[in-house]
């Protein structure tokens, strides 16, 4: 007897399958950003940029899992930096940012060092940091 339903349909609809590679960790569906490879002869785990295609003995990891990666005891983790990835801020970067904020908070001192006092705006009554109190035009 012939089936009236027509040809057998796939169990997984094709519009659900994503071309984006996903993290290999169980129950993690985030996009992969790094590839992990184990070099058993050297007891080394190598974590690098996402490989151009999926390898059978490599693991694709998302950003969170790649940052938290640890290796078994006695193994070494080698992290290869991707040249296109933005560098993390160093202590020097954060210190430079803090110094720039401190400098911006002292506009009167900076103006005095730059070559004398500023000409006062006749509408300005008071100044506190970057805020100004202005006189009403009617007064």
Coordinates of N, CA and C in Angstrom, one line a residue:
X1 N 0.8 -1.2 0.0 CA 0.0 0.0 0.0 C 0.9 1.3 0.0
X2 N 0.5 2.3 -0.8 CA 1.3 3.5 -0.9 C 0.9 4.5 0.1
X3 N 1.9 5.3 0.6 CA 1.6 6.3 1.6 C 1.0 7.6 0.9
X4 N 0.0 8.2 1.5 CA -0.7 9.3 0.9 C 0.0 10.6 1.4
X5 N 1.0 10.6 2.2 CA 1.6 11.8 2.8 C 2.7 12.4 1.8
X6 N 3.1 11.7 0.9 CA 4.1 12.2 0.0 C 5.5 11.8 0.5
X7 N 6.6 12.5 0.0 CA 7.9 12.1 0.4 C 8.2 12.4 1.8
X8 N 9.1 11.6 2.4 CA 9.5 11.7 3.8 C 10.2 13.0 4.0
X9 N 9.7 13.7 5.1 CA 10.3 15.0 5.4 C 11.4 14.9 6.4
X10 N 12.4 15.7 6.4 CA 13.5 15.7 7.4 C 12.9 15.9 8.8
X11 N 13.5 15.3 9.8 CA 13.1 15.4 11.2 C 13.5 16.8 11.7
X12 N 14.5 17.4 11.1 CA 15.0 18.8 11.5 C 14.7 19.7 10.4
X13 N 13.9 20.7 10.6 CA 13.7 21.7 9.5 C 15.0 22.4 9.1
X14 N 15.2 22.7 7.9 CA 16.5 23.3 7.5 C 16.6 24.7 7.9
X15 N 15.5 25.4 8.2 CA 15.7 26.8 8.7 C 16.1 26.9 10.1
X16 N 16.2 25.8 10.8 CA 16.7 25.9 12.2 C 18.3 25.7 12.2
X17 N 18.8 25.0 11.3 CA 20.3 24.8 11.3 C 21.0 26.1 10.9
X18 N 21.9 26.5 11.8 CA 22.6 27.7 11.6 C 23.9 27.5 11.0
X19 N 24.3 28.4 10.1 CA 25.7 28.3 9.5 C 26.8 28.8 10.5
X20 N 26.4 29.4 11.6 CA 27.4 29.9 12.5 C 27.8 28.8 13.4
X21 N 29.1 28.7 13.6 CA 29.6 27.6 14.5 C 29.4 27.9 15.9
X22 N 29.0 27.0 16.7 CA 28.6 27.1 18.1 C 29.6 26.5 19.0
X23 N 29.6 27.0 20.3 CA 30.5 26.5 21.3 C 30.3 25.0 21.5
X24 N 31.4 24.2 21.6 CA 31.3 22.8 21.8 C 30.9 22.3 23.2
X25 N 30.9 23.2 24.1 CA 30.5 22.8 25.5 C 29.0 22.4 25.5
X26 N 28.7 21.4 26.3 CA 27.4 20.9 26.4 C 26.4 22.0 26.9
X27 N 25.3 22.1 26.3 CA 24.2 23.1 26.6 C 24.6 24.5 26.4
X28 N 25.7 24.8 25.7 CA 26.0 26.2 25.4 C 25.8 26.4 23.9
X29 N 25.0 27.4 23.6 CA 24.6 27.7 22.2 C 25.2 29.0 21.7
X30 N 26.1 29.6 22.5 CA 26.7 30.8 22.0 C 27.6 30.6 20.8
X31 N 27.8 31.6 20.0 CA 28.7 31.5 18.8 C 30.2 31.3 19.3
X32 N 30.9 30.5 18.6 CA 32.3 30.1 18.9 C 33.2 31.3 18.4
X33 N 34.2 31.6 19.2 CA 35.2 32.6 18.9 C 36.6 32.1 18.9
X34 N 36.8 30.9 19.5 CA 38.2 30.4 19.6 C 38.2 28.9 19.4
X35 N 39.3 28.3 19.0 CA 39.4 26.8 18.8 C 40.5 26.3 19.8
X36 N 40.1 25.2 20.4 CA 41.0 24.6 21.4 C 41.5 23.3 20.8
X37 N 42.8 23.1 20.9 CA 43.4 21.8 20.4 C 44.3 21.3 21.5
X38 N 44.3 20.0 21.7 CA 45.2 19.3 22.7 C 46.4 18.7 21.9
X39 N 47.6 19.0 22.5 CA 48.8 18.3 21.9 C 49.2 17.4 23.0
X40 N 48.8 16.1 22.9 CA 49.0 15.1 24.0 C 50.4 14.8 24.2
X41 N 51.3 14.8 23.2 CA 52.7 14.5 23.3 C 53.4 15.5 24.2
X42 N 53.0 16.8 24.1 CA 53.6 17.9 24.9 C 52.8 18.2 26.2
X43 N 51.7 17.6 26.4 CA 50.8 17.9 27.6 C 50.5 19.4 27.5
X44 N 50.0 19.8 26.3 CA 49.7 21.2 26.1 C 48.3 21.4 25.5
X45 N 47.6 22.4 26.0 CA 46.3 22.8 25.4 C 46.6 24.1 24.7
X46 N 46.3 24.2 23.4 CA 46.5 25.4 22.6 C 45.1 26.0 22.3
X47 N 45.0 27.2 22.7 CA 43.7 28.0 22.5 C 44.1 29.1 21.6
X48 N 43.5 29.1 20.4 CA 43.8 30.2 19.4 C 42.5 30.7 18.8
X49 N 42.7 31.6 17.8 CA 41.5 32.2 17.1 C 40.7 31.0 16.4
X50 N 39.5 31.3 16.1 CA 38.6 30.3 15.5 C 39.2 29.8 14.2
X51 N 39.3 28.5 14.1 CA 39.9 27.9 12.9 C 38.9 28.2 11.7
X52 N 39.5 28.2 10.5 CA 38.7 28.5 9.3 C 37.7 27.5 9.0
X53 N 37.9 26.2 9.4 CA 36.8 25.2 9.3 C 36.9 24.3 10.5
X54 N 35.8 23.6 10.8 CA 35.7 22.7 11.9 C 36.6 21.5 11.7
X55 N 37.5 21.2 12.7 CA 38.3 20.0 12.7 C 37.7 19.0 13.6
X56 N 37.9 17.7 13.3 CA 37.2 16.7 14.1 C 37.8 16.5 15.5
X57 N 39.1 16.9 15.7 CA 39.7 16.7 17.0 C 40.0 18.0 17.7
X58 N 39.3 19.0 17.3 CA 39.4 20.4 17.9 C 38.0 20.8 18.5
X59 N 38.1 21.7 19.4 CA 36.8 22.1 20.1 C 36.7 23.6 19.9
X60 N 35.5 24.0 19.4 CA 35.2 25.5 19.3 C 34.6 26.0 20.6
X61 N 35.1 27.1 21.1 CA 34.6 27.6 22.3 C 34.1 29.1 22.2
X62 N 33.1 29.4 23.0 CA 32.6 30.8 23.0 C 33.6 31.7 23.8
X63 N 33.3 33.0 23.8 CA 34.2 33.9 24.6 C 34.3 33.5 26.1
X64 N 33.2 33.3 26.7 CA 33.1 33.0 28.1 C 33.9 31.7 28.4
X65 N 33.7 30.6 27.7 CA 34.4 29.4 28.0 C 35.8 29.4 27.6
X66 N 36.2 30.2 26.6 CA 37.6 30.3 26.3 C 38.4 31.1 27.3
X67 N 37.7 32.1 28.0 CA 38.4 32.9 29.0 C 38.6 32.0 30.3
X68 N 37.6 31.2 30.6 CA 37.6 30.4 31.8 C 38.4 29.0 31.6
X69 N 39.0 28.8 30.5 CA 39.6 27.5 30.2 C 40.8 27.2 31.2
X70 N 40.7 26.0 31.7 CA 41.9 25.5 32.5 C 42.3 24.2 32.0
X71 N 43.5 23.8 32.2 CA 44.0 22.5 31.7 C 44.2 21.6 32.8
X72 N 44.3 20.3 32.5 CA 44.5 19.3 33.6 C 45.9 19.6 34.3
X73 N 46.0 19.1 35.5 CA 47.2 19.3 36.3 C 48.4 18.7 35.6
X74 N 49.5 19.5 35.5 CA 50.7 19.1 34.8 C 50.7 19.5 33.3
X75 N 49.6 20.1 32.8 CA 49.5 20.5 31.5 C 49.7 22.0 31.4
X76 N 50.1 22.5 30.2 CA 50.3 23.9 30.0 C 49.3 24.4 29.0
X77 N 48.8 25.6 29.3 CA 47.8 26.3 28.3 C 48.6 27.3 27.6
X78 N 48.5 27.2 26.2 CA 49.1 28.2 25.4 C 48.0 29.0 24.7
X79 N 48.0 30.3 24.9 CA 46.9 31.1 24.3 C 47.5 32.0 23.2
X80 N 47.1 31.7 22.0 CA 47.6 32.4 20.8 C 46.7 33.6 20.7
X81 N 47.3 34.8 20.6 CA 46.5 36.0 20.4 C 46.2 36.3 19.0
X82 N 44.9 36.7 18.8 CA 44.5 37.0 17.4 C 44.8 38.5 17.2
X83 N 45.5 38.8 16.2 CA 45.9 40.2 15.9 C 44.8 41.1 15.7
X84 N 43.6 40.6 15.2 CA 42.5 41.5 15.0 C 41.6 41.8 16.2
X85 N 41.9 41.0 17.3 CA 41.1 41.1 18.5 C 41.5 42.4 19.2
X86 N 40.6 43.1 19.8 CA 41.1 44.3 20.6 C 41.8 43.9 21.8
X87 N 42.9 44.6 22.1 CA 43.7 44.3 23.3 C 42.9 44.7 24.6
X88 N 43.2 44.0 25.6 CA 42.5 44.3 26.9 C 43.3 45.5 27.5
X89 N 42.6 46.3 28.3 CA 43.2 47.5 28.9 C 44.3 47.0 29.9
X90 N 45.4 47.6 29.9 CA 46.5 47.3 30.9 C 46.3 48.3 32.0
X91 N 47.1 48.1 33.0 CA 47.2 49.0 34.2 C 47.5 50.4 33.8
X92 N 48.5 50.5 32.8 CA 48.9 51.8 32.3 C 47.7 52.5 31.6
X93 N 46.9 51.8 30.8 CA 45.8 52.4 30.2 C 44.8 53.0 31.2
X94 N 44.5 52.2 32.2 CA 43.5 52.6 33.2 C 44.1 53.8 34.0
X95 N 45.4 53.8 34.3 CA 46.0 54.9 35.0 C 45.9 56.2 34.1
X96 N 46.2 56.1 32.8 CA 46.1 57.2 31.9 C 44.7 57.8 31.9
X97 N 43.7 56.9 31.8 CA 42.3 57.3 31.8 C 42.0 58.1 33.1
X98 N 42.4 57.6 34.2 CA 42.1 58.2 35.5 C 42.8 59.6 35.6
X99 N 44.0 59.7 35.1 CA 44.7 61.0 35.0 C 44.0 62.0 34.1
X100 N 43.5 61.5 33.0 CA 42.8 62.4 32.1 C 41.5 62.9 32.7
X101 N 40.8 62.1 33.5 CA 39.6 62.5 34.2 C 39.9 63.5 35.3
X102 N 41.0 63.3 36.0 CA 41.4 64.2 37.0 C 41.8 65.6 36.4
X103 N 42.4 65.6 35.3 CA 42.8 66.8 34.6 C 41.6 67.6 34.1
X104 N 40.6 66.8 33.6 CA 39.4 67.5 33.1 C 38.6 68.1 34.3
X105 N 38.8 67.6 35.5 CA 38.0 68.1 36.6 C 38.6 69.4 37.1
X106 N 39.8 69.8 36.6 CA 40.5 71.1 37.1 C 40.6 72.1 36.0
X107 N 39.5 72.6 35.4 CA 39.6 73.5 34.3 C 40.2 74.9 34.7
X108 N 40.0 75.4 35.9 CA 40.6 76.7 36.3 C 42.1 76.6 36.3
X109 N 42.6 75.6 36.9 CA 44.1 75.4 37.0 C 44.7 75.3 35.7
X110 N 44.1 74.5 34.8 CA 44.6 74.3 33.4 C 44.6 75.6 32.6
X111 N 43.5 76.4 32.8 CA 43.5 77.7 32.1 C 44.5 78.6 32.5
X112 N 44.8 78.7 33.8 CA 45.8 79.6 34.4 C 47.2 79.2 33.9
X113 N 47.5 77.8 33.8 CA 48.7 77.4 33.3 C 48.9 77.6 31.8
X114 N 47.8 77.7 31.1 CA 47.9 77.9 29.6 C 48.2 79.3 29.2
X115 N 48.3 80.2 30.1 CA 48.7 81.6 29.7 C 47.8 82.7 30.2
X116 N 47.4 82.6 31.4 CA 46.6 83.7 32.0 C 45.2 83.3 32.2
X117 N 44.5 84.3 32.9 CA 43.1 84.1 33.2 C 42.2 84.3 32.0
X118 N 41.1 83.5 32.0 CA 40.1 83.6 30.9 C 39.3 84.9 31.1
X119 N 38.8 85.4 29.9 CA 38.0 86.6 30.0 C 36.6 86.1 30.5
X120 N 36.1 86.8 31.5 CA 34.8 86.3 32.1 C 33.7 86.7 31.2
X121 N 32.7 85.8 31.2 CA 31.5 86.0 30.4 C 30.6 86.9 31.2
X122 N 30.1 88.0 30.7 CA 29.2 88.9 31.5 C 27.9 88.2 32.0
X123 N 27.5 87.1 31.3 CA 26.3 86.4 31.7 C 26.5 85.4 32.7
X124 N 27.8 85.0 33.0 CA 28.1 84.0 33.9 C 28.2 84.5 35.3
X125 N 27.5 83.9 36.2 CA 27.4 84.3 37.6 C 28.4 83.5 38.5
X126 N 28.4 82.2 38.2 CA 29.2 81.2 39.0 C 29.6 80.0 38.1
X127 N 30.6 79.3 38.6 CA 31.0 78.2 37.8 C 31.4 77.1 38.8
X128 N 31.0 75.8 38.6 CA 31.4 74.7 39.4 C 31.7 73.6 38.4
X129 N 33.0 73.3 38.2 CA 33.4 72.2 37.3 C 33.1 72.7 35.9
X130 N 32.3 71.8 35.2 CA 31.9 72.1 33.8 C 30.6 72.8 33.8
X131 N 29.9 73.0 35.0 CA 28.6 73.6 35.0 C 28.7 75.1 35.2
X132 N 27.9 75.9 34.6 CA 27.9 77.4 34.8 C 26.5 77.8 35.2
X133 N 26.5 78.9 36.0 CA 25.2 79.5 36.4 C 25.2 80.8 35.6
X134 N 24.2 81.0 34.8 CA 24.1 82.2 34.0 C 23.0 83.2 34.5
X135 N 23.3 84.5 34.3 CA 22.4 85.5 34.7 C 21.3 85.6 33.7
X136 N 20.1 85.9 34.1 CA 19.0 86.0 33.3 C 19.2 87.2 32.3
X137 N 18.8 87.1 31.1 CA 19.0 88.3 30.1 C 18.3 89.5 30.6
X138 N 17.2 89.4 31.3 CA 16.4 90.6 31.8 C 17.1 91.4 32.8
X139 N 18.1 90.8 33.5 CA 18.7 91.5 34.7 C 19.9 92.2 34.2

